[in-house]
Coordinates of C-alpha atoms in Angstrom, one line a residue:
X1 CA 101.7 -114.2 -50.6
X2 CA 102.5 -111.1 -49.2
X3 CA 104.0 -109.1 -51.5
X4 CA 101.6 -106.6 -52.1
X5 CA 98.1 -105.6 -50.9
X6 CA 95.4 -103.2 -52.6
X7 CA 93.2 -100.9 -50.1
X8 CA 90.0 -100.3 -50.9
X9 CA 87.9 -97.8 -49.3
X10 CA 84.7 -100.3 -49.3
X11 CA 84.8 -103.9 -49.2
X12 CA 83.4 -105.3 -52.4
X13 CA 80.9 -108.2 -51.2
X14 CA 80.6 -111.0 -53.7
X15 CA 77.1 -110.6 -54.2
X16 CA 77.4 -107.0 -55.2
X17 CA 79.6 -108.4 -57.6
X18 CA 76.8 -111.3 -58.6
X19 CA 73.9 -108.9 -58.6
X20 CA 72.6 -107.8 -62.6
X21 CA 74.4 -104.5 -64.2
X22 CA 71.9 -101.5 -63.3
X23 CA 70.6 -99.7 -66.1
X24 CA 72.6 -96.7 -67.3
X25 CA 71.2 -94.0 -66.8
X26 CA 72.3 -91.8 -69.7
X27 CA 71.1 -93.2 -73.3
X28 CA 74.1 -94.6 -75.4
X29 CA 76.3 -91.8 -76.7
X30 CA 77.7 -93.3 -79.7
X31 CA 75.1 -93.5 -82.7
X32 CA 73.6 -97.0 -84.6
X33 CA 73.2 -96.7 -88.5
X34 CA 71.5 -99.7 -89.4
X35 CA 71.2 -101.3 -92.5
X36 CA 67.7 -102.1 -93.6
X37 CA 67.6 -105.3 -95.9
X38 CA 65.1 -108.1 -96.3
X39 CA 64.2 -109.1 -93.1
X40 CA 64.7 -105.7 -91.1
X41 CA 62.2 -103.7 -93.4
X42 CA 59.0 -104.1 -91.8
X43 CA 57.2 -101.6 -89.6
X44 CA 57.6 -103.7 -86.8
X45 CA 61.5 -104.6 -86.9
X46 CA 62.2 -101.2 -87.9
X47 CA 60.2 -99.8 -84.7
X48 CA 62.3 -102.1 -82.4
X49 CA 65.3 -100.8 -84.4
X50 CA 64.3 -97.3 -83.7
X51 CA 63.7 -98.1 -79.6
X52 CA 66.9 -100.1 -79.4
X53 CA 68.9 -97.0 -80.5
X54 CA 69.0 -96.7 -84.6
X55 CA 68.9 -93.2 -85.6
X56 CA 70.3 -93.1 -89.1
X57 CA 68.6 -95.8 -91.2
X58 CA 71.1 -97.0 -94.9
X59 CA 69.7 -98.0 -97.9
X60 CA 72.2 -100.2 -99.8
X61 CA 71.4 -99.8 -103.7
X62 CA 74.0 -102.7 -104.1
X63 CA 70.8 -105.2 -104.5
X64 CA 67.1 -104.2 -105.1
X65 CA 65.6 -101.8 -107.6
X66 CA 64.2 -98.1 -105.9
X67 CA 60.9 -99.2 -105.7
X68 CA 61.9 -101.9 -103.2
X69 CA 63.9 -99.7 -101.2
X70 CA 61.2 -97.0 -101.5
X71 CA 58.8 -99.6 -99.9
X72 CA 60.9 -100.5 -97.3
X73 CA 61.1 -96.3 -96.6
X74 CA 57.6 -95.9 -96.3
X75 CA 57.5 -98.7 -93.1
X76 CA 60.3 -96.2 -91.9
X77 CA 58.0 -93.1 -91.8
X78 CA 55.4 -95.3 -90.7
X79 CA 57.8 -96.5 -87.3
X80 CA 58.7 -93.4 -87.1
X81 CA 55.3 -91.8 -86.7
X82 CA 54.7 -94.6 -84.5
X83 CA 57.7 -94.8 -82.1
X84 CA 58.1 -90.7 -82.2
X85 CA 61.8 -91.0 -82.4
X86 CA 63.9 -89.3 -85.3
X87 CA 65.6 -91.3 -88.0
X88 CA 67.7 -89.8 -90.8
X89 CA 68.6 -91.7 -94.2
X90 CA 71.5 -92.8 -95.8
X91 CA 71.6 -93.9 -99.8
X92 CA 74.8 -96.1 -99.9
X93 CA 75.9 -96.3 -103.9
X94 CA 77.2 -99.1 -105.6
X95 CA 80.5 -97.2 -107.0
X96 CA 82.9 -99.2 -108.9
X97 CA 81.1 -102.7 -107.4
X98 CA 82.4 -105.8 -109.5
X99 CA 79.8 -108.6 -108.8
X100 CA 78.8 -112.1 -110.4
X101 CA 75.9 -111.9 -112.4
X102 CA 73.5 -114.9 -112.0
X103 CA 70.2 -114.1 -112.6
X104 CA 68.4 -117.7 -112.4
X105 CA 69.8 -117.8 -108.7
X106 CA 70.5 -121.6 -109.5
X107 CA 73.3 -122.8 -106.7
X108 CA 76.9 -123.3 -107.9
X109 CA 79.2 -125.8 -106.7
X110 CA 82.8 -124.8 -107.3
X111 CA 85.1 -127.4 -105.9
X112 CA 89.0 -126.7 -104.5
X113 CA 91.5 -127.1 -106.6
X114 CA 89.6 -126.8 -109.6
X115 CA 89.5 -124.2 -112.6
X116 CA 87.0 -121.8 -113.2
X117 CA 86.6 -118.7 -115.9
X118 CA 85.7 -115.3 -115.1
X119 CA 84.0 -113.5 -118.3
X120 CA 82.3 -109.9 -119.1
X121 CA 79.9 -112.0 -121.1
X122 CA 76.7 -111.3 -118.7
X123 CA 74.8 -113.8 -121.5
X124 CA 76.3 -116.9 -120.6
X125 CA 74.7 -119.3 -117.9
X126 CA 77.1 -119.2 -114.7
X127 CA 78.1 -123.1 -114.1
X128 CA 81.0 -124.8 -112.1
X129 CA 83.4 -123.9 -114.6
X130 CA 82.4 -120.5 -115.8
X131 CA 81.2 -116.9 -113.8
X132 CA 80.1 -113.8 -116.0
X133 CA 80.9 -110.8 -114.4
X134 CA 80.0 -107.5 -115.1
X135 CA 83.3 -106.2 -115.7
X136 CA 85.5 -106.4 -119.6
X137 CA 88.1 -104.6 -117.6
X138 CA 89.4 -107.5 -115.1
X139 CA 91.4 -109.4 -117.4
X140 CA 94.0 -106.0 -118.2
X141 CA 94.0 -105.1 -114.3
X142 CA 94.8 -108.5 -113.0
X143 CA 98.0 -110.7 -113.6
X144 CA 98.8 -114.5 -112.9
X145 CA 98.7 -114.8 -108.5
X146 CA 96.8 -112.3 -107.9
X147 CA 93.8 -113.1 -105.4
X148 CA 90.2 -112.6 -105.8
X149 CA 87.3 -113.1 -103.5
X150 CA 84.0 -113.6 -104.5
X151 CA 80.8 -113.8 -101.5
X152 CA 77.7 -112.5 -100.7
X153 CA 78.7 -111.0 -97.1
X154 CA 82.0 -110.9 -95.0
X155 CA 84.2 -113.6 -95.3
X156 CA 85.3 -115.5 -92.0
X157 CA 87.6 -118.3 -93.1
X158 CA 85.5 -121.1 -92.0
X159 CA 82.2 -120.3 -94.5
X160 CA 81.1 -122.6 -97.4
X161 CA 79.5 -119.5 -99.2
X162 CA 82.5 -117.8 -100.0
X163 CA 85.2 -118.7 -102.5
X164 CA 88.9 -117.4 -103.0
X165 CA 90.4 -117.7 -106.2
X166 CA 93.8 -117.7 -107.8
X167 CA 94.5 -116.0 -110.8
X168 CA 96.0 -118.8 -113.2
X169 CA 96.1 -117.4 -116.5
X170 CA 94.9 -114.6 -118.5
X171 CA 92.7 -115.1 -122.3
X172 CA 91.6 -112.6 -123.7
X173 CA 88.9 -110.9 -121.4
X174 CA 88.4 -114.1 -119.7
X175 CA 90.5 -114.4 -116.6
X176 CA 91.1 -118.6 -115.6
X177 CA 91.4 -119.0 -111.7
X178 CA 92.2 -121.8 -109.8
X179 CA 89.7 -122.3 -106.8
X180 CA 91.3 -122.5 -103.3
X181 CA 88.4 -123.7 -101.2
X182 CA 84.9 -125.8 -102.0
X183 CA 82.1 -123.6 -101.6
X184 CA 78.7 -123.2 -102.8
X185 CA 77.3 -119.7 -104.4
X186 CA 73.6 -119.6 -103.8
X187 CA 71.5 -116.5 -104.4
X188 CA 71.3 -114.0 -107.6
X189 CA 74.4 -111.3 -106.6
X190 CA 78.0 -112.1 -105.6
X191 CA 80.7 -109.2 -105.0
X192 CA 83.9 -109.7 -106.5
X193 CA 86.9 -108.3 -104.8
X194 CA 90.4 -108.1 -106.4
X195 CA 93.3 -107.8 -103.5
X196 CA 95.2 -104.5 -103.7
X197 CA 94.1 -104.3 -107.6
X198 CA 92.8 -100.9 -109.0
X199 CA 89.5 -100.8 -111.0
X200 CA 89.1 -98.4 -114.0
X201 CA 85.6 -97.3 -113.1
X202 CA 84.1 -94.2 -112.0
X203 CA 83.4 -93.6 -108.1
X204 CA 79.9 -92.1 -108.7
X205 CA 78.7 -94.6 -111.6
X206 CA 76.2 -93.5 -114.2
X207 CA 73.4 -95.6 -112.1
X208 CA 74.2 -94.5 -109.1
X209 CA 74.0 -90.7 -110.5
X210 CA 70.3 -92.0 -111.5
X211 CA 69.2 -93.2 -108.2
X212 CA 70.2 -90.1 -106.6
X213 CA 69.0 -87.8 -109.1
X214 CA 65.8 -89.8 -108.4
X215 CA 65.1 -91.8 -105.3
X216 CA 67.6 -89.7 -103.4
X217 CA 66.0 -86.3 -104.6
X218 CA 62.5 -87.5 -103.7
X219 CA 63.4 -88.4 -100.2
X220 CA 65.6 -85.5 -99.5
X221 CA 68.5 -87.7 -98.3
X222 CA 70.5 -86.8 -95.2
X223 CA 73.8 -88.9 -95.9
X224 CA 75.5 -90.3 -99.1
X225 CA 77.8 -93.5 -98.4
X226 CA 80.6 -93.2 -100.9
X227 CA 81.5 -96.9 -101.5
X228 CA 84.8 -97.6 -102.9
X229 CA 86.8 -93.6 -102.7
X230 CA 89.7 -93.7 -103.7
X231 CA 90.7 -90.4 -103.9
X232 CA 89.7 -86.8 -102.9
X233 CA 88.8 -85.8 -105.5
X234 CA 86.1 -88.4 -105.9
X235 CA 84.1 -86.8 -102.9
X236 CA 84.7 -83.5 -104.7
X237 CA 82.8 -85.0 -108.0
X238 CA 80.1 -86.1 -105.5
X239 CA 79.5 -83.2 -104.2
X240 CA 79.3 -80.8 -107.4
X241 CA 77.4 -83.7 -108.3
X242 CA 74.8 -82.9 -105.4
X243 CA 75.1 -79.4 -105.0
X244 CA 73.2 -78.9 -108.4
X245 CA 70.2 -81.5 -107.2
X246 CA 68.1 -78.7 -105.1
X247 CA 68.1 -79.6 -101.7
X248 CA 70.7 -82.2 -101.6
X249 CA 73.2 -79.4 -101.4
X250 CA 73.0 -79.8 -97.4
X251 CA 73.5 -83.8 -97.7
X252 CA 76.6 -84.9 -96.2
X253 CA 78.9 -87.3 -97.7
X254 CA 80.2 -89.9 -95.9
X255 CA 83.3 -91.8 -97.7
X256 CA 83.4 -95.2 -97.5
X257 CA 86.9 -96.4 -97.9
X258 CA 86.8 -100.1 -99.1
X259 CA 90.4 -101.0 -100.3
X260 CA 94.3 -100.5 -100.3
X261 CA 93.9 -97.2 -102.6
X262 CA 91.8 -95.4 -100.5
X263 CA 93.6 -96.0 -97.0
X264 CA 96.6 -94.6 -99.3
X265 CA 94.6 -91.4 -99.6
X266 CA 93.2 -91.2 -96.2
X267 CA 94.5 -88.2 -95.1
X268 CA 93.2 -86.3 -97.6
X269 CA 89.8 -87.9 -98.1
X270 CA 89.1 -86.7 -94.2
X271 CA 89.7 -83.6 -95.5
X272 CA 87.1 -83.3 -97.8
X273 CA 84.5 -85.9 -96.7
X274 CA 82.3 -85.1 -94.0
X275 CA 82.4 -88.7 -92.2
X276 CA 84.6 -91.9 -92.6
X277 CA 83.2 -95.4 -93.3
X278 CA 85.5 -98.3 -93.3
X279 CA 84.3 -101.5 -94.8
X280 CA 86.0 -104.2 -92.7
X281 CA 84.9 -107.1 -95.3
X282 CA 86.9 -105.5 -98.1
X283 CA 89.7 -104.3 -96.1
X284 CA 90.1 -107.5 -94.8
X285 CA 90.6 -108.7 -98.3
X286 CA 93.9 -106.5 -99.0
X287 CA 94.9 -106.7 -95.4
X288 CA 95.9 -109.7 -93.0
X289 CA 93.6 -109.7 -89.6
X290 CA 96.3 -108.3 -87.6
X291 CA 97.0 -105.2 -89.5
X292 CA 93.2 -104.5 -89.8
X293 CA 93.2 -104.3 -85.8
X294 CA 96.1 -101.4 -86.0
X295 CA 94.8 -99.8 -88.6
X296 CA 91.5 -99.0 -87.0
X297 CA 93.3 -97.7 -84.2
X298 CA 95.5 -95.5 -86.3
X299 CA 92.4 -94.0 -88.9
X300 CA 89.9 -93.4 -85.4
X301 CA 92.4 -91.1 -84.0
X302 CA 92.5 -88.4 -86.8
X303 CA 88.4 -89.0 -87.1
X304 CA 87.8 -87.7 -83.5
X305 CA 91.0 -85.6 -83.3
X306 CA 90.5 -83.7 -86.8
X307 CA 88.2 -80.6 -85.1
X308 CA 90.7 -80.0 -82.2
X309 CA 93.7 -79.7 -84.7
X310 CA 92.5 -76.3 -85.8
X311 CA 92.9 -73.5 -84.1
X312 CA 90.1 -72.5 -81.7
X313 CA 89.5 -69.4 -82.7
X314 CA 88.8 -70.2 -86.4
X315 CA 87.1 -73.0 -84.9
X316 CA 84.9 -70.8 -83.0
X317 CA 83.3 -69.2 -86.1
X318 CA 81.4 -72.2 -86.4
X319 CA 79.1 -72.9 -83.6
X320 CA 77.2 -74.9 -85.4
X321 CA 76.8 -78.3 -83.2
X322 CA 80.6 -76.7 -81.8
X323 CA 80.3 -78.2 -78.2
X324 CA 79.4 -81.8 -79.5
X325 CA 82.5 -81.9 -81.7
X326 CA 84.3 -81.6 -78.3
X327 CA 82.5 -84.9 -77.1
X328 CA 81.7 -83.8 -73.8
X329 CA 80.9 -86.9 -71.3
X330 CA 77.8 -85.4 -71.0
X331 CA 75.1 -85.7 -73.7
X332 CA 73.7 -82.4 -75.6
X333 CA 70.7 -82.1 -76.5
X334 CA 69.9 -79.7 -79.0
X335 CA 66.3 -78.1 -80.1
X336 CA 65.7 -77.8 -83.9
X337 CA 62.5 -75.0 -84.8
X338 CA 61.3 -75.4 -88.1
X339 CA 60.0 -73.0 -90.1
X340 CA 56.0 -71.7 -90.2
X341 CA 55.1 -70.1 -93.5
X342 CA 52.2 -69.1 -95.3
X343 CA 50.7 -67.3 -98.4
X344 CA 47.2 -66.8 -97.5
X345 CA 46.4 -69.9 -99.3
X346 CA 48.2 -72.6 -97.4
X347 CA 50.4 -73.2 -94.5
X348 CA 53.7 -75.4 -94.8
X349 CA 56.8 -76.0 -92.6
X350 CA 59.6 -77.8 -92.8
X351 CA 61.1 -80.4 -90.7
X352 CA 61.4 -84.6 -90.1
X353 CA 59.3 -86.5 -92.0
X354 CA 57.2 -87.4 -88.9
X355 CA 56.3 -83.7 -88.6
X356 CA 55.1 -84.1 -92.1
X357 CA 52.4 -86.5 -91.3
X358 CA 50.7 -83.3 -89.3
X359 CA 50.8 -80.3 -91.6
X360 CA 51.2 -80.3 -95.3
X361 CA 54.5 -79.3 -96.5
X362 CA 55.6 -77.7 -99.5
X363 CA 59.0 -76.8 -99.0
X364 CA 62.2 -78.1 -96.8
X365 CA 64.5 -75.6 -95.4
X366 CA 67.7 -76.5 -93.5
X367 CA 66.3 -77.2 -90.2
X368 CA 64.9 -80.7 -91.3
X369 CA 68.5 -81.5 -92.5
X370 CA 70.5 -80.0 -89.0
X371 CA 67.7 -82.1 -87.0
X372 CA 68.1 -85.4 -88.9
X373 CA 72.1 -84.8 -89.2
X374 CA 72.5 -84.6 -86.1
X375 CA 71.3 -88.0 -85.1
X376 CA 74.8 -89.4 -86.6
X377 CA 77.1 -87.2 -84.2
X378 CA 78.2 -88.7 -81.0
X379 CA 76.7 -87.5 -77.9
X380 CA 73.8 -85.5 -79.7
X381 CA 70.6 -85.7 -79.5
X382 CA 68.7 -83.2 -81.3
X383 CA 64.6 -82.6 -81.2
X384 CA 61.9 -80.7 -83.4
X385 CA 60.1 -78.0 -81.4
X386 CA 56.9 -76.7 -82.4
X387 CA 57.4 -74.2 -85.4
X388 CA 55.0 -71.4 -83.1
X389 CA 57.9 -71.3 -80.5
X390 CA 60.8 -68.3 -81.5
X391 CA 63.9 -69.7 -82.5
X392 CA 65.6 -66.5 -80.2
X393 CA 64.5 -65.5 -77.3
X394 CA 64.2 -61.7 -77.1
X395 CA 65.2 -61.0 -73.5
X396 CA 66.7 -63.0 -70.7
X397 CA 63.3 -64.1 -69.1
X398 CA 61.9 -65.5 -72.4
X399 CA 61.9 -69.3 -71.4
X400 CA 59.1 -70.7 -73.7
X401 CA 62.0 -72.6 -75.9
X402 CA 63.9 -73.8 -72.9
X403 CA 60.9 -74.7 -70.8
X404 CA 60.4 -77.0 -73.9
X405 CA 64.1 -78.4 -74.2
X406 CA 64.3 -79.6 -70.6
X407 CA 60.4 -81.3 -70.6
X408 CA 61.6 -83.3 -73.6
X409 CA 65.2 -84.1 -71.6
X410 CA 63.4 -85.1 -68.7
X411 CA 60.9 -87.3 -70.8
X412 CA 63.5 -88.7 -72.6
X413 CA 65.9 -89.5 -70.1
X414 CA 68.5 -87.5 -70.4
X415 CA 68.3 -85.3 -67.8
X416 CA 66.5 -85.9 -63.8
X417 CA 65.4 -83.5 -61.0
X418 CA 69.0 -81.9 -59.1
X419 CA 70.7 -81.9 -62.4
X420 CA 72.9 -79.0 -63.1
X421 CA 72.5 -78.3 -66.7
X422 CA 75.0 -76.0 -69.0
X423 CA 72.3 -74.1 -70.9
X424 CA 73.7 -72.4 -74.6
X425 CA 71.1 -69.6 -75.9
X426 CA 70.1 -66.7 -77.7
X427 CA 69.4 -63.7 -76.4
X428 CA 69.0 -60.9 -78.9
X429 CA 72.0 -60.4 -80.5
X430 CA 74.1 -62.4 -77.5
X431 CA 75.0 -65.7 -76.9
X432 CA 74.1 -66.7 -73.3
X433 CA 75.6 -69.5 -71.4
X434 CA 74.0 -70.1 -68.4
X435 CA 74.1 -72.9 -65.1
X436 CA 70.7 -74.0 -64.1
X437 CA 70.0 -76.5 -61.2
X438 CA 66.4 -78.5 -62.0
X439 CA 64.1 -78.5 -59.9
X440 CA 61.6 -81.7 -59.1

């Protein structure tokens, strides 16, 4: 047929099309947050995590007591230390969480087509035919057809693990289901997930409010996951809730939007959240596959657009990581210098835990929390220059800082001999933006 032809300006040869994908040469732009569970908490698999690209490590509080998840920290440090690359920390919450309580882990067989009862009485042994929950509240919120899902991790349709259930009948604060598929529960904690049904329970639970009044104060958390907003206002609560905690006044909240309420509030979540999380498992409850796909598409668009909707000028106030907010194709690399103290007696500084293991430190200023922050934004990539090095430089030929900044690029590869690089410092009282062409 000779309908048509394409010109190309080189021939592509088959074996150039056969021949293995080169290596990029820039590192990945967009950042890994990587959940660190049972078999992904020891110093080894958290060291491959942290070479393979995971710079902000979440602890879910959903299963496991602190101590557990404080273990589990401690191999971080250690990888950390080890591998040299920065890692921040996110504390995910358990919010308004219903879940199956079965604390002699025995299997249960629940069989389609069959009945089964839902109770808040956590006392009684879970069987085929009954499921304490830990929730009195289910049997006013739900009514007969509703749907409930009930599963240890996302549901796929074809999984024996899994159940959906049918609401049949209300008594009392029991709630009787009809089962809609065999499956088998193994394990000591289900979620429970009512479709499109709202939950009387707090955002920020009293236990969560514990945890970060404890674990999260005594590891200086970077990022708090939200589960289950719902509203605004809940992110507000949060962070009133923080802001009294000492240094968690600089953690950002992340909102993690997990149901029909909160996509119903969306808009005005972005505004006061400082990140988005959607939880695809639970949206996909309350939401057919198809509509899942558009609705990523449509909640993406005001995440990356919501900075360039203001006006520049305003905009321009805060420079503060301003140019990767842009997302440049280009990766930025930004140098964090913590701060040297001393009283005669002592000398502390802050910054990344891994910088800790050198110098004692008493006190954390905002320059541990800017680094570590950083590793969540796209296209960033921020590193922790020795405290003796000045933060400004005090006249135009003052290169110590930048010297520094482009031996780290080059080490890390981010930057090679020839580049051109866009260079955004302090001079005095003046910002200085300057082109510089690298020599080998």
């Amino acid at each position: 047929m000779h309908s048509g032809h394409v010109l190309l300006e080189e021939p592509i040869r088959m074996a150039s099309i056969l021949e293995p994908s080169r290596a990029s040469f820039f590192p990945a732009m967009t950042k890994i947050v990587g959940t660190l569970g049972p078999k992904s908490r020891s110093v080894e698999v958290i060291s491959g995590c942290l070479k393979a690209g995971m710079s902000v490590a979440r602890f879910d509080f959903s299963w496991h007591d602190p101590e557990y998840h404080q273990e589990t920290l401690e191999n971080l440090k250690a990888a950390v230390k080890i591998t040299k690359k920065l890692c921040a920390v996110m504390l995910d919450t358990v919010g308004p969480e219903l879940q199956v309580v079965n604390k002699s882990e025995k299997a249960i067989s629940l069989q389609e087509d069959a009945t089964v009862i839902l109770t808040p009485d956590e006392g009684q042994e879970p069987s085929s035919e009954l499921l304490p929950i830990n929730f009195d509240g289910l049997s006013k919120a739900v009514k007969k057809g509703d749907t409930i899902f009930i599963g240890q991790y996302l549901f796929t349709g074809s999984e024996t693990t899994s159940v959906w259930l049918e609401v049949g009948e209300v008594q009392g604060n029991n709630v009787v289901c009809v089962i809609k598929n065999s499956a088998t529960l193994t394990g000591s904690l289900f979620t429970l997930h009512a479709s499109q049904i709202r939950i009387e329970l707090p955002t920020l639970s009293d236990k969560d409010k514990e945890v970060i009044s404890s674990w999260g104060v005594q590891n200086k958390i970077d990022f708090l996951s939200l589960s289950y907003t719902r509203h605004a206002e809940d992110v507000r609560q949060a962070r009133e809730f923080l802001s009294k905690l000492g240094d968690l006044y600089q953690t950002q909240i992340f909102a993690k939007i997990e149901n029909i309420e909160g996509l119903n509030h969306f808009d005005e979540i972005l505004q006061e959240a400082d990140g988005i999380i959607l939880s695809r498992g639970n949206l996909g409850i309350d939401l057919p596959p198809e509509k899942e796909v558009m609705l990523f598409f449509l909640v993406l668009r005001p995440c990356v657009d919501c900075t360039l909707l203001k006006p520049f000028l305003l905009l321009a106030k805060f420079v503060q990581r301003l140019i990767a907010k842009y997302r440049p194709t280009m990766p930025v690399l930004s140098v964090v210098i913590p701060r040297l103290k001393t009283n005669q007696l002592r000398w502390s500084f802050s910054g990344a835990f891994e910088m800790q293991l050198i110098m004692p430190c008493s006190s954390r200023l905002k320059e541990e929390f800017v680094a570590r922050q950083s590793l969540i934004v796209r296209g960033l990539f921020p590193m922790l220059a020795d405290p003796r090095h000045p933060a400004e430089s005090t006249s135009a030929t003052n290169e110590s800082v930048l010297k520094v900044a482009l031996d780290h690029g080059k080490a890390s590869g981010i930057i090679k001999s020839h580049d051109r690089v866009v260079v955004c410092q302090k001079v005095g009282d003046a910002s200085v933006v300057k082109i510089i062409e690298l020599e080998d």
